[in-house]
Coordinates of N, CA and C in Angstrom, one line a residue:
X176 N 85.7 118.3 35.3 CA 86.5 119.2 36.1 C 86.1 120.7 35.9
X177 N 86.1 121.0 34.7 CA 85.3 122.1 34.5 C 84.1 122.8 35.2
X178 N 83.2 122.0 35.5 CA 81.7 122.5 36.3 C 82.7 122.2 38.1
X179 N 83.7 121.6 38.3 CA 83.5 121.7 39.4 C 84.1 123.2 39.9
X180 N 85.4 123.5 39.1 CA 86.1 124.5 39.4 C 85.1 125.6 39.3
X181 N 84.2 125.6 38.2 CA 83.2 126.5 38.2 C 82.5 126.9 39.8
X182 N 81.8 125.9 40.0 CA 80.7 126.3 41.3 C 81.8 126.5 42.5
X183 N 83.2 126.0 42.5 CA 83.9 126.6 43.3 C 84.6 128.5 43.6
X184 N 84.9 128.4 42.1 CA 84.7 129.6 41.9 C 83.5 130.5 42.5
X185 N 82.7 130.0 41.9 CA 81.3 130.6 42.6 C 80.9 130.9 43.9
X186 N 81.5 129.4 44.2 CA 81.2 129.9 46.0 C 82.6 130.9 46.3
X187 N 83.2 131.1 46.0 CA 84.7 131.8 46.9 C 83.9 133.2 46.7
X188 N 83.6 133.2 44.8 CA 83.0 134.9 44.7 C 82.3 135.4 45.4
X189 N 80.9 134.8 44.7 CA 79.8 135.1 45.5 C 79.4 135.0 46.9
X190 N 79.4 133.8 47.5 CA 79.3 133.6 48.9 C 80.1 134.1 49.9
X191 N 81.8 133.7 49.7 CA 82.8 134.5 50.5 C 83.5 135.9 50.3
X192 N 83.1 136.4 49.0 CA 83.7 138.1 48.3 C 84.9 137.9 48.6
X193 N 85.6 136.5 48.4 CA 87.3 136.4 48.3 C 87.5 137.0 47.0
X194 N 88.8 137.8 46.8 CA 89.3 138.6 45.8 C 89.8 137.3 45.2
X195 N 90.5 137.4 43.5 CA 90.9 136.7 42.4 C 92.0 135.7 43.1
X196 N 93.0 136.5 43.3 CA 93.9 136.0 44.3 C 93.9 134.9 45.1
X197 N 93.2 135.2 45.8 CA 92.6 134.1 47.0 C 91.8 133.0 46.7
X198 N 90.9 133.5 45.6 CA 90.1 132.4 45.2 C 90.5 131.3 44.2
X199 N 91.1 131.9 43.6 CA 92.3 130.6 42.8 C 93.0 130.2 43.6
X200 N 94.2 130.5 44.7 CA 94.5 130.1 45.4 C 93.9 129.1 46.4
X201 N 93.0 129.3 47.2 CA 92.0 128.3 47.8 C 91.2 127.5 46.6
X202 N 91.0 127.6 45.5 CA 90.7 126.4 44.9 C 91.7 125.5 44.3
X203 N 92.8 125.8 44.3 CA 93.9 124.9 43.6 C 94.5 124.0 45.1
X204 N 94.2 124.7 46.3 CA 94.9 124.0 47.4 C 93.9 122.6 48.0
X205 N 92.4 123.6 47.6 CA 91.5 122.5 47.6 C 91.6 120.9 46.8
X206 N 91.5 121.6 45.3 CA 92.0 119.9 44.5 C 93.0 119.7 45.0
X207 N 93.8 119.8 45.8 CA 94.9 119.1 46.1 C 95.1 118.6 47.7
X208 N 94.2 118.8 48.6 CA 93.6 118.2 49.7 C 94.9 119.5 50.5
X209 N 95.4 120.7 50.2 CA 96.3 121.1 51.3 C 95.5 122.3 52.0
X210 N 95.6 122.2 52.7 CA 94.9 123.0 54.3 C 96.3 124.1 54.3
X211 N 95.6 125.7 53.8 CA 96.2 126.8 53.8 C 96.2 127.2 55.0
X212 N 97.3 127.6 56.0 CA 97.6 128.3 56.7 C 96.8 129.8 56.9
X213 N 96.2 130.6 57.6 CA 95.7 131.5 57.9 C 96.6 132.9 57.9
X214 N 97.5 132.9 57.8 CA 98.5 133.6 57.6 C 98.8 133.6 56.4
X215 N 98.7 133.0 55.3 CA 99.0 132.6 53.9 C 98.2 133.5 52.6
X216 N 96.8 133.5 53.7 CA 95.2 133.8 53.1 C 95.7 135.5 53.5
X217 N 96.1 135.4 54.6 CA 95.9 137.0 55.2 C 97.3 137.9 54.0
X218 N 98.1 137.0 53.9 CA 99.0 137.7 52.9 C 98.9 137.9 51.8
X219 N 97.9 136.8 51.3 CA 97.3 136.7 49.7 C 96.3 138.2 49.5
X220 N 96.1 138.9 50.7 CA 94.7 139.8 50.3 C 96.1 140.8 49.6
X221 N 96.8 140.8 50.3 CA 97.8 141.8 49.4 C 97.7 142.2 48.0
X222 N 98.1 140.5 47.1 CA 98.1 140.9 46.0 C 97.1 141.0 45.0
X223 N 95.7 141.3 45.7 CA 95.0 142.1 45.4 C 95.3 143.5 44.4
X224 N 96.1 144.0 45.0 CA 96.7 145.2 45.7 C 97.3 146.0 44.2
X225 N 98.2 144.8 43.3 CA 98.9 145.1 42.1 C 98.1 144.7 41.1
X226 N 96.6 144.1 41.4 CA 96.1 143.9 40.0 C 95.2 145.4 40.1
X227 N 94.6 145.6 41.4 CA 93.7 146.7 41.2 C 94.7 147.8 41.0
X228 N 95.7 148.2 40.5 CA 96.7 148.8 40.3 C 97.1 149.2 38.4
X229 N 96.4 147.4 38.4 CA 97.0 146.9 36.9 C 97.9 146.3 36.4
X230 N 98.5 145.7 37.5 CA 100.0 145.5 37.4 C 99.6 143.7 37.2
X231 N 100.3 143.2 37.8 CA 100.2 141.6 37.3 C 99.2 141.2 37.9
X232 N 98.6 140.4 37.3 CA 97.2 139.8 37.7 C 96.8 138.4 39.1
X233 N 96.2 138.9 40.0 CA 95.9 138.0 41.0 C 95.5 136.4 40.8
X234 N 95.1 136.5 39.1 CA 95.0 135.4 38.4 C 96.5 134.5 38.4
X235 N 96.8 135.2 38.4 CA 98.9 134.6 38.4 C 99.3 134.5 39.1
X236 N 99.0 135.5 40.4 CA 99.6 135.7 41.6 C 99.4 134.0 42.3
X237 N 97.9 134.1 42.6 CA 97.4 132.9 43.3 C 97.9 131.8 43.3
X238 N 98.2 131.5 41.5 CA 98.1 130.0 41.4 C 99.9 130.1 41.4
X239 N 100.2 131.2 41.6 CA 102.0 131.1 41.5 C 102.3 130.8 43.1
X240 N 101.4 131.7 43.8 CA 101.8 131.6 45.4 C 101.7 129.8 46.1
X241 N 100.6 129.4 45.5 CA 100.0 127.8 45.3 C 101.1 126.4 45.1
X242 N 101.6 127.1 43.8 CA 103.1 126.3 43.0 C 103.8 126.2 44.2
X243 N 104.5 127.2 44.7 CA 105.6 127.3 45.8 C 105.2 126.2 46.7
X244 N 104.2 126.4 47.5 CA 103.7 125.5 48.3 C 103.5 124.1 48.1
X245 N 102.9 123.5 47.4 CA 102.7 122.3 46.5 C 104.0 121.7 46.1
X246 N 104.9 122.7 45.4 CA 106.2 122.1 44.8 C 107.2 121.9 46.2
X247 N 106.9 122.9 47.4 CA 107.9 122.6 48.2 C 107.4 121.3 48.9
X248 N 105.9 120.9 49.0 CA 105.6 119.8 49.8 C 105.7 118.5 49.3
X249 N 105.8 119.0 47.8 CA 106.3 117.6 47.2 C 108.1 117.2 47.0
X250 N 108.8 117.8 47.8 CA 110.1 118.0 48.2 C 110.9 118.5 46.7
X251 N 110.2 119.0 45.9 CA 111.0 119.8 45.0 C 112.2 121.1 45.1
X252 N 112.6 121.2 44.2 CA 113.8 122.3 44.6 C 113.6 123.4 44.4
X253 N 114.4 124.6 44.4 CA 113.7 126.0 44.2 C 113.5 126.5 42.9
X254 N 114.9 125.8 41.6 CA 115.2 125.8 40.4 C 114.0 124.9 40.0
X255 N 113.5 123.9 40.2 CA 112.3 123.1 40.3 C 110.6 123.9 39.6
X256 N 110.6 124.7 40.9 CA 109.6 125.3 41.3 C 109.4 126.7 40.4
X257 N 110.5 126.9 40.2 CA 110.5 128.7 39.5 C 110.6 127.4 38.0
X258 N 110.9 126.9 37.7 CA 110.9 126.6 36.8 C 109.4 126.2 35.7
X259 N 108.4 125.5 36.7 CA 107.3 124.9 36.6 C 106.6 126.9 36.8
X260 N 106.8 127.4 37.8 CA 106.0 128.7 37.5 C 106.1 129.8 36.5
X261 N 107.5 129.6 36.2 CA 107.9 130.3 34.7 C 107.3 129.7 33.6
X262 N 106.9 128.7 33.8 CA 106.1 128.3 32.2 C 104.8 128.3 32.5
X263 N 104.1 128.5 33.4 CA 103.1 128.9 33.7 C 102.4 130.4 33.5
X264 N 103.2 130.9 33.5 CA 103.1 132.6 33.5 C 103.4 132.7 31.7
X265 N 104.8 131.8 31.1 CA 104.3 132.0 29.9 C 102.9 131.4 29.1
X266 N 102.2 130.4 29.7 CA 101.3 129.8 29.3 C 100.4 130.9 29.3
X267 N 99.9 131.7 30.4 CA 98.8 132.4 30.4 C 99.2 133.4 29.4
X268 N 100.8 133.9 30.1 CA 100.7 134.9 28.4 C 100.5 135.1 26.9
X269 N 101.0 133.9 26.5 CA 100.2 133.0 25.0 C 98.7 132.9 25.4
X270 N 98.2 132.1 26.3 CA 96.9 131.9 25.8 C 95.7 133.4 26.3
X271 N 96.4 133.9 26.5 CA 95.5 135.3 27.3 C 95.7 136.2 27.0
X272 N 97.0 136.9 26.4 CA 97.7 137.8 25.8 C 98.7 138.9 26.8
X273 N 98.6 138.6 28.2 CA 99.1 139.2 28.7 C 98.9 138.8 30.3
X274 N 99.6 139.5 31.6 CA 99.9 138.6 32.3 C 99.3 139.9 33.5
X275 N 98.9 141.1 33.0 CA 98.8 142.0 33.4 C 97.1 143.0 33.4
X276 N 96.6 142.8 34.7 CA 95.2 142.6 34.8 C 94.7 143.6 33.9
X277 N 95.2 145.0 34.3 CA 94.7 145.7 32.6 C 94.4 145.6 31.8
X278 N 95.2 144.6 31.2 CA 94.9 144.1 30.0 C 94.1 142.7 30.3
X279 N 94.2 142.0 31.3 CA 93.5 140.4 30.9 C 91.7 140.6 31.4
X280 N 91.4 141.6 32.3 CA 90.0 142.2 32.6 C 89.3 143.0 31.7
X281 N 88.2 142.5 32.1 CA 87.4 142.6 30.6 C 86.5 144.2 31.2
X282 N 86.8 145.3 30.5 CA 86.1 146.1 30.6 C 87.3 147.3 31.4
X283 N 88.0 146.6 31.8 CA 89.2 147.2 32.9 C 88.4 147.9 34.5
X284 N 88.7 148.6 34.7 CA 88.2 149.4 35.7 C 87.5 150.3 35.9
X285 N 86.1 150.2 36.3 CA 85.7 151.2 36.1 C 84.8 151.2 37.6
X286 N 84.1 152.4 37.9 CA 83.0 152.2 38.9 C 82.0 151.5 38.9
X287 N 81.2 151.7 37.6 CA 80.1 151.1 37.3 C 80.1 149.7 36.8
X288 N 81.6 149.2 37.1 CA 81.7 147.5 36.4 C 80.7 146.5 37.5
X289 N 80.0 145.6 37.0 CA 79.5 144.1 38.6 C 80.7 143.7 38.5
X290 N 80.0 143.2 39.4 CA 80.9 142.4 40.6 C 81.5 141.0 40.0
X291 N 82.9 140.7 40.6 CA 83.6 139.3 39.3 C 83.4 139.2 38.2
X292 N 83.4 140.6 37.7 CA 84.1 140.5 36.0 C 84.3 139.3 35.2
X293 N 85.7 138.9 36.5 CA 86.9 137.9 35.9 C 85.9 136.8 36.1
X294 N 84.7 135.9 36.2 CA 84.5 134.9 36.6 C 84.8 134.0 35.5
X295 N 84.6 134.3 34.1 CA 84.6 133.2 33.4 C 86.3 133.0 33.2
X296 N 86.8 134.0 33.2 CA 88.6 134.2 32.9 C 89.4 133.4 34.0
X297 N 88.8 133.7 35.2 CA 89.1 132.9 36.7 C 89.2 131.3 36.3
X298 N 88.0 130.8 35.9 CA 87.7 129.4 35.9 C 88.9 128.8 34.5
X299 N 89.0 129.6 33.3 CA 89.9 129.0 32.6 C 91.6 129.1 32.7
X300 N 91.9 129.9 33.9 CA 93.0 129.9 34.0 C 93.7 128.9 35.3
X301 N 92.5 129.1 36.3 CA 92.9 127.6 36.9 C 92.8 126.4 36.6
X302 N 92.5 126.3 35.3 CA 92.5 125.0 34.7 C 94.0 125.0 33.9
X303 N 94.3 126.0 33.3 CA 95.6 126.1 33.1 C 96.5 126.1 34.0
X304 N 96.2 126.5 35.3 CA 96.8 126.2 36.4 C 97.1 124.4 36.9
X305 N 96.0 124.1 36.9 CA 95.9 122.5 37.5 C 97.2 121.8 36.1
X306 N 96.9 122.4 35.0 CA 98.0 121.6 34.5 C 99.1 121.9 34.8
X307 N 99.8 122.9 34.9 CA 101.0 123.5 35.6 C 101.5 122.5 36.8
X308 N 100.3 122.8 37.7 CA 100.2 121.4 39.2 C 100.9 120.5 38.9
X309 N 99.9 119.4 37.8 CA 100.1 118.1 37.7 C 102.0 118.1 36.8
X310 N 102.4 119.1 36.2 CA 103.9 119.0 36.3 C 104.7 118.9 37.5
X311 N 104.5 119.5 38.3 CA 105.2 119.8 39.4 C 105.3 118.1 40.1
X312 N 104.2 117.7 39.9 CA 104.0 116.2 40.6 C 105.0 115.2 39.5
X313 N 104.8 115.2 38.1 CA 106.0 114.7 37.3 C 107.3 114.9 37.4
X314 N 107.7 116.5 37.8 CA 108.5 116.2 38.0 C 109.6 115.7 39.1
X315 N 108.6 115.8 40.4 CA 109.0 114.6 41.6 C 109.3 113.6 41.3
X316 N 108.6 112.8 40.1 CA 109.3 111.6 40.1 C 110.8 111.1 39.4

């Protein structure tokens, strides 16, 4: 699972210059066979917006905007759904130290930074993500 999220990653970065956000988001909807709305993507460029800011990270944003969707299609509830994303957001903050791109980007912001920084940070937190997922499916049943 690892090498695949990887080269997925890779393509969203490299190939498409989708921002953090979007690219975790289109790879978590991918493992899950759900076809994102075009309007969904267009709104996702937003929260871009608060990490280049420094504010909470597009890393969390993505895979939280993802949860909603997933948890609503698997007819979960709203208490459900905030529930499974609230332990998500603490998960990254234990395993990352913070939840806030400032701090979780390596080098922070600068002019002279390349390009996807976050790539290796990207791939381990949608893996933290995919487990988050596969709750959401437990707790459907």
């Amino acid at each position: 699972m690892e090498e695949w999220i990887a080269d997925r990653v890779r393509q969203y970065y490299w190939r498409e210059e989708r921002n953090c956000a979007i690219t975790s988001l289109l790879v978590l909807a991918e493992r899950y066979n759900i076809a994102l709305d075009e309007q969904v993507l267009q709104g996702a460029i937003a929260l871009n917006g608060a990490g280049r800011f420094g504010a909470q990270c597009g890393l969390v944003e993505g895979p939280l905007v993802f949860m909603g969707i997933y948890g609503s299609r698997l007819g979960l509830g709203k208490e459900e759904i905030i529930g499974v994303c609230r332990a998500f957001s603490q998960r990254v903050e234990e395993s990352f130290g913070s939840l806030l791109c400032r701090e979780l980007r390596p080098a922070g912001f600068k002019a002279d930074n390349p390009p996807h920084l976050c790539e290796a940070l990207t791939c381990r937190i949608i893996a933290l993500a995919l487990e988050s997922a596969a709750e959401l499916k437990l707790n459907e049943m």
